[in-house]
mmCIF file of C-alpha atoms in Angstrom:
data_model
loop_
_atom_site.group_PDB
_atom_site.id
_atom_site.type_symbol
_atom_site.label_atom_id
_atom_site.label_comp_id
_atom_site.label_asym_id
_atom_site.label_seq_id
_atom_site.Cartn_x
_atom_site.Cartn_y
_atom_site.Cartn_z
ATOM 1 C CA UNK A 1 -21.956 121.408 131.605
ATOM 2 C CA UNK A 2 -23.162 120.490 135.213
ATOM 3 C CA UNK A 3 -25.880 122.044 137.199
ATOM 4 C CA UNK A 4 -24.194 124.353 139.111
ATOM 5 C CA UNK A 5 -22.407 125.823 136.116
ATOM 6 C CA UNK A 6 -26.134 126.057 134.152
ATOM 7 C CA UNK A 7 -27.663 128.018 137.143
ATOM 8 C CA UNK A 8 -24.855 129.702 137.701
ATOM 9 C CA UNK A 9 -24.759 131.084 134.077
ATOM 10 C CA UNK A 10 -28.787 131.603 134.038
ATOM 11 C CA UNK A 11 -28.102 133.327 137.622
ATOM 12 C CA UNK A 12 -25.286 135.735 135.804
ATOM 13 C CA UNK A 13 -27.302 136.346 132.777
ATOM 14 C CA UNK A 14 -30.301 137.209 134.534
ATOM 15 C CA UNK A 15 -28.401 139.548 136.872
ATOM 16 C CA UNK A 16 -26.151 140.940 134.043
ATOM 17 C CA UNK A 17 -29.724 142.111 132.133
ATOM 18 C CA UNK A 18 -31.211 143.657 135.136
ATOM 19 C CA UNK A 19 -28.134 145.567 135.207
ATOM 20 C CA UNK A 20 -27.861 146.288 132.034
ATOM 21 C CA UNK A 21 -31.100 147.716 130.914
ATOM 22 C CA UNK A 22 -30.556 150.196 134.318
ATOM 23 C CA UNK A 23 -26.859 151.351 132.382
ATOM 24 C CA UNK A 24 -28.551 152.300 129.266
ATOM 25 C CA UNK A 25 -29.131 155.806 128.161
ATOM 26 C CA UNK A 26 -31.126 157.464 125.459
ATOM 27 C CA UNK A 27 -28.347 159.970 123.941
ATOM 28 C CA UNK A 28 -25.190 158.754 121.837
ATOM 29 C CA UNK A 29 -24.096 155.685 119.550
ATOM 30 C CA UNK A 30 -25.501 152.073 119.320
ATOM 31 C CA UNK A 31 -22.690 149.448 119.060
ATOM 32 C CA UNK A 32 -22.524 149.670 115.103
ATOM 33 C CA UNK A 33 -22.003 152.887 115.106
ATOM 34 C CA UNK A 34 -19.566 153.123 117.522
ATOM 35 C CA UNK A 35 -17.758 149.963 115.838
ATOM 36 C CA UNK A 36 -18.314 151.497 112.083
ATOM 37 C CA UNK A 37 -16.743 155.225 113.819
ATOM 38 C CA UNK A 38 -13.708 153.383 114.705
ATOM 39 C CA UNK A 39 -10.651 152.192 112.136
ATOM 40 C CA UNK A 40 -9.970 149.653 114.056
ATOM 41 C CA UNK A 41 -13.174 147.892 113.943
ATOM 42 C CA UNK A 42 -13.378 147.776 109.936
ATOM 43 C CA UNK A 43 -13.274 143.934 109.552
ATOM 44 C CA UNK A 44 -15.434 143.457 112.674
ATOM 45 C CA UNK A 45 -17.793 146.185 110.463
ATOM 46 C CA UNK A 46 -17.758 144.072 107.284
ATOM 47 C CA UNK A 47 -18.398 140.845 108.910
ATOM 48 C CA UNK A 48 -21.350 142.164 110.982
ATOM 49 C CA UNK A 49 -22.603 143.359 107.526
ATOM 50 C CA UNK A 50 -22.227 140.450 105.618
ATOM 51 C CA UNK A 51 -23.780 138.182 108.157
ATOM 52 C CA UNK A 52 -26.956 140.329 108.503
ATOM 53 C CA UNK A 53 -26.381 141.495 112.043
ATOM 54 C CA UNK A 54 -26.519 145.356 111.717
ATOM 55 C CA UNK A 55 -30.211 145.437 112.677
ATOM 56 C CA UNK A 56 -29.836 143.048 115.586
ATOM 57 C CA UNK A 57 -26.497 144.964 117.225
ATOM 58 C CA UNK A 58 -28.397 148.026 116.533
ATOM 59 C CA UNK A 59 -31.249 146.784 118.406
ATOM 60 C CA UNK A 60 -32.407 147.606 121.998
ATOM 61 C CA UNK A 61 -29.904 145.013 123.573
ATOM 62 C CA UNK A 62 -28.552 145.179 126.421
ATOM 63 C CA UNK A 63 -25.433 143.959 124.671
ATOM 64 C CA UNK A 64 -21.785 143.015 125.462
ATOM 65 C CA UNK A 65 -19.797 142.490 122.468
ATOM 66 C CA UNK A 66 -15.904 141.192 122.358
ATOM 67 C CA UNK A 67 -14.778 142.871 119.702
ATOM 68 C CA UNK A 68 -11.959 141.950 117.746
ATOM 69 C CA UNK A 69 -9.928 144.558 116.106
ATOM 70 C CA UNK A 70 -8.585 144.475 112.554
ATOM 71 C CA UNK A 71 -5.461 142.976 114.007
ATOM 72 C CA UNK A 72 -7.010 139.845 115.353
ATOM 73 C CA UNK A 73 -8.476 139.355 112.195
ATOM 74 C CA UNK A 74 -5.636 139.613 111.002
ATOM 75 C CA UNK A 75 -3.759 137.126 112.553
ATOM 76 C CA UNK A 76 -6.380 134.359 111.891
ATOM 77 C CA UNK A 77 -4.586 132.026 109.135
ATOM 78 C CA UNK A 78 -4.229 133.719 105.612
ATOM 79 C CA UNK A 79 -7.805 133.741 103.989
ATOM 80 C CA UNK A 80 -9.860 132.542 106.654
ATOM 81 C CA UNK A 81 -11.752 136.141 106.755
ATOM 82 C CA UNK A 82 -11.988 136.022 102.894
ATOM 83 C CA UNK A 83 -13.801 132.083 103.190
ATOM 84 C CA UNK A 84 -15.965 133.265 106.046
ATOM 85 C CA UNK A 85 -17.040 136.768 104.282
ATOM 86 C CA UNK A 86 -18.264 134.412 100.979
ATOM 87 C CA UNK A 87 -22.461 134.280 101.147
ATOM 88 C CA UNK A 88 -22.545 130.347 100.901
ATOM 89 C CA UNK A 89 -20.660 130.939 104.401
ATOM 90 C CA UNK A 90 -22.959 133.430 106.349
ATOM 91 C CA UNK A 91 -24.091 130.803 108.485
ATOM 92 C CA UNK A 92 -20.651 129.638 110.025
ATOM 93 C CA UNK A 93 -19.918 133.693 109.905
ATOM 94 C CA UNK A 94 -22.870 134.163 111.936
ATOM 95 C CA UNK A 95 -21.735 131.855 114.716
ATOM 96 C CA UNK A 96 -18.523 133.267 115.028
ATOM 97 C CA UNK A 97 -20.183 136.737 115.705
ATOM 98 C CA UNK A 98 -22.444 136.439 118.103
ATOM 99 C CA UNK A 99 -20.062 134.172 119.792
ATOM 100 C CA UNK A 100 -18.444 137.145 120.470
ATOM 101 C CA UNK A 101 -21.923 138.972 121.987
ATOM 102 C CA UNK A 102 -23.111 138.069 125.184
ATOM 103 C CA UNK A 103 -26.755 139.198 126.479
ATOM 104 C CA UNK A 104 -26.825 141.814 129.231
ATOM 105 C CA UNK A 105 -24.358 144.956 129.817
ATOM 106 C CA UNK A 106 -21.264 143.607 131.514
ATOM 107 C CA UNK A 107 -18.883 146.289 132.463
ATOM 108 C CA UNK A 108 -15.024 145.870 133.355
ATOM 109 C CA UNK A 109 -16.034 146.415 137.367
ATOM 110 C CA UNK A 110 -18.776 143.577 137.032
ATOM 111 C CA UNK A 111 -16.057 141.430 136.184
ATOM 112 C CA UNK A 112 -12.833 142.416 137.745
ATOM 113 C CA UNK A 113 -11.957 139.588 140.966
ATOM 114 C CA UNK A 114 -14.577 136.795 139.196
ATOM 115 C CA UNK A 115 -13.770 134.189 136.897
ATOM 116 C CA UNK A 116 -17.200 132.411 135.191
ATOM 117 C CA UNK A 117 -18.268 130.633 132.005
ATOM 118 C CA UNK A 118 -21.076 133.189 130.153
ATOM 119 C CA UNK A 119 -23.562 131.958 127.645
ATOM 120 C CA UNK A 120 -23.052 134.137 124.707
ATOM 121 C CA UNK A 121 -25.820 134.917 122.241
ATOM 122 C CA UNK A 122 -24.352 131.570 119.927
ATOM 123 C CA UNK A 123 -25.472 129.365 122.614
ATOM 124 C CA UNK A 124 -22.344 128.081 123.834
ATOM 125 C CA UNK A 125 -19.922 129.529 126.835
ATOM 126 C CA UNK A 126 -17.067 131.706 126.794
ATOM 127 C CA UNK A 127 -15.006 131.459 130.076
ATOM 128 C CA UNK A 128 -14.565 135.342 131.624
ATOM 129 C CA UNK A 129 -11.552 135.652 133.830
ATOM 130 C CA UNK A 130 -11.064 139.041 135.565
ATOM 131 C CA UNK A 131 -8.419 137.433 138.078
ATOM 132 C CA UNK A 132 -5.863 138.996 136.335
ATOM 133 C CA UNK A 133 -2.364 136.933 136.191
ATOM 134 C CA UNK A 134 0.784 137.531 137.464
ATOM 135 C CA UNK A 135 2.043 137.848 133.816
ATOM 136 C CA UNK A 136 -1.800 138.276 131.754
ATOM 137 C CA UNK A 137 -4.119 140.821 131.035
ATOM 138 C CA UNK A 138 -6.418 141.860 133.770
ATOM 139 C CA UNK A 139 -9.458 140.363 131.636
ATOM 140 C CA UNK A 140 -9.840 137.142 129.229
ATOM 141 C CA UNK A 141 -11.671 135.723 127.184
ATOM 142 C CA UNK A 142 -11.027 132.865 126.676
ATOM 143 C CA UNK A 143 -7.189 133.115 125.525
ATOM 144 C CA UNK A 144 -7.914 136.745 123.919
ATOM 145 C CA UNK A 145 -6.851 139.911 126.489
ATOM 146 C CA UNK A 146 -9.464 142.656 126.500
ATOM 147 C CA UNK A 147 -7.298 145.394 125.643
ATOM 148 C CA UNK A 148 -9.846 147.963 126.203
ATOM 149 C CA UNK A 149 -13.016 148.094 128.362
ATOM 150 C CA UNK A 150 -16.014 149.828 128.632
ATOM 151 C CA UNK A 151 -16.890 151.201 125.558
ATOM 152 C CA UNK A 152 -20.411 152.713 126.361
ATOM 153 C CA UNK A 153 -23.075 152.206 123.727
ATOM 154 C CA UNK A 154 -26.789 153.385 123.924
ATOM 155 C CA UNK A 155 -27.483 149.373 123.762
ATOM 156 C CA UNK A 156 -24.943 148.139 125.602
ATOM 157 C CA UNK A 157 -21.290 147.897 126.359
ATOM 158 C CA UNK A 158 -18.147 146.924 123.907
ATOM 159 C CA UNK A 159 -14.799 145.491 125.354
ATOM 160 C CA UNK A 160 -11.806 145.174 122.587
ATOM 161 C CA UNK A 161 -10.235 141.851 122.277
ATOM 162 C CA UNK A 162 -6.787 140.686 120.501
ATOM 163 C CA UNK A 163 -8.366 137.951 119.092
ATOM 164 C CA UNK A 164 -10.937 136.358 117.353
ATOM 165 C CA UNK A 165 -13.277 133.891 119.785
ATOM 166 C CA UNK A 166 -14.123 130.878 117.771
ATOM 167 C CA UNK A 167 -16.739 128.375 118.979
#
């Protein structure tokens, strides 16, 4: 990664906090509680739980999280969840999760017109396109469409994804 693309992500982070912590309110659901409210979010649920994050996404934040619905899960190849749920794989499980969380509370307007690469909670980059295509969604990340934006939490913000990041 280059310079400009290091400061520029420190620059976004830094802003994306600030902004953030201003969003947050004091009444209503953290992010696992939100996620565990919601059928959709089951597998997302489980993995959280098996790779010790509850505490962490339940924490003060701010917090972005990608969140992959049951569906994306789903489509990973045939008993990849299964592998990744086993204890002697909570470390790879972990990666994949907060690869998915990104520090700050970035909401859909934030984005929308700006295309950047974001250093998620993991340590590496996820590129955030809110150019919208001709023929795409009007968010990605990466190659998964956000499907659903904005999802207020008391410690951050959760946008649904149609697939599963991996690092």
């Amino acid at each position: 990664m280059n310079r400009r693309n290091i400061v520029k992500s420190l620059a976004l982070a830094g802003i994306l906090a600030s902004v953030g912590a201003c969003a947050q309110t004091d009444d209503g659901d953290d992010i696992v509680d939100i996620a565990a409210s919601n059928p959709d979010f089951s597998t997302l649920v489980t993995a959280v739980k098996a790779a010790g994050l509850v505490d962490t996404l339940k924490g003060p934040g701010p917090f972005t999280v990608f969140a992959p619905t049951n569906a994306a899960f789903a489509a990973l190849p045939e008993g990849t969840v299964e592998t990744l749920l086993k204890p002697e794989n909570k470390d790879q499980l972990t990666s994949i999760l907060t690869y998915h969380v990104v520090p700050g509370a970035v909401t859909s307007d934030q984005i929308l017109g700006t295309q950047m690469d974001v250093a998620t909670v993991q340590g590496s980059t996820v590129n955030v396109d809110g150019t919208g295509g001709k023929y795409g969604a009007a968010v990605r990340v990466n190659d998964a469409n956000v499907t659903s934006a904005d999802i207020m939490a008391t410690n951050g913000v959760i946008h649904v994804i149609d697939k599963v990041l991996l690092p």
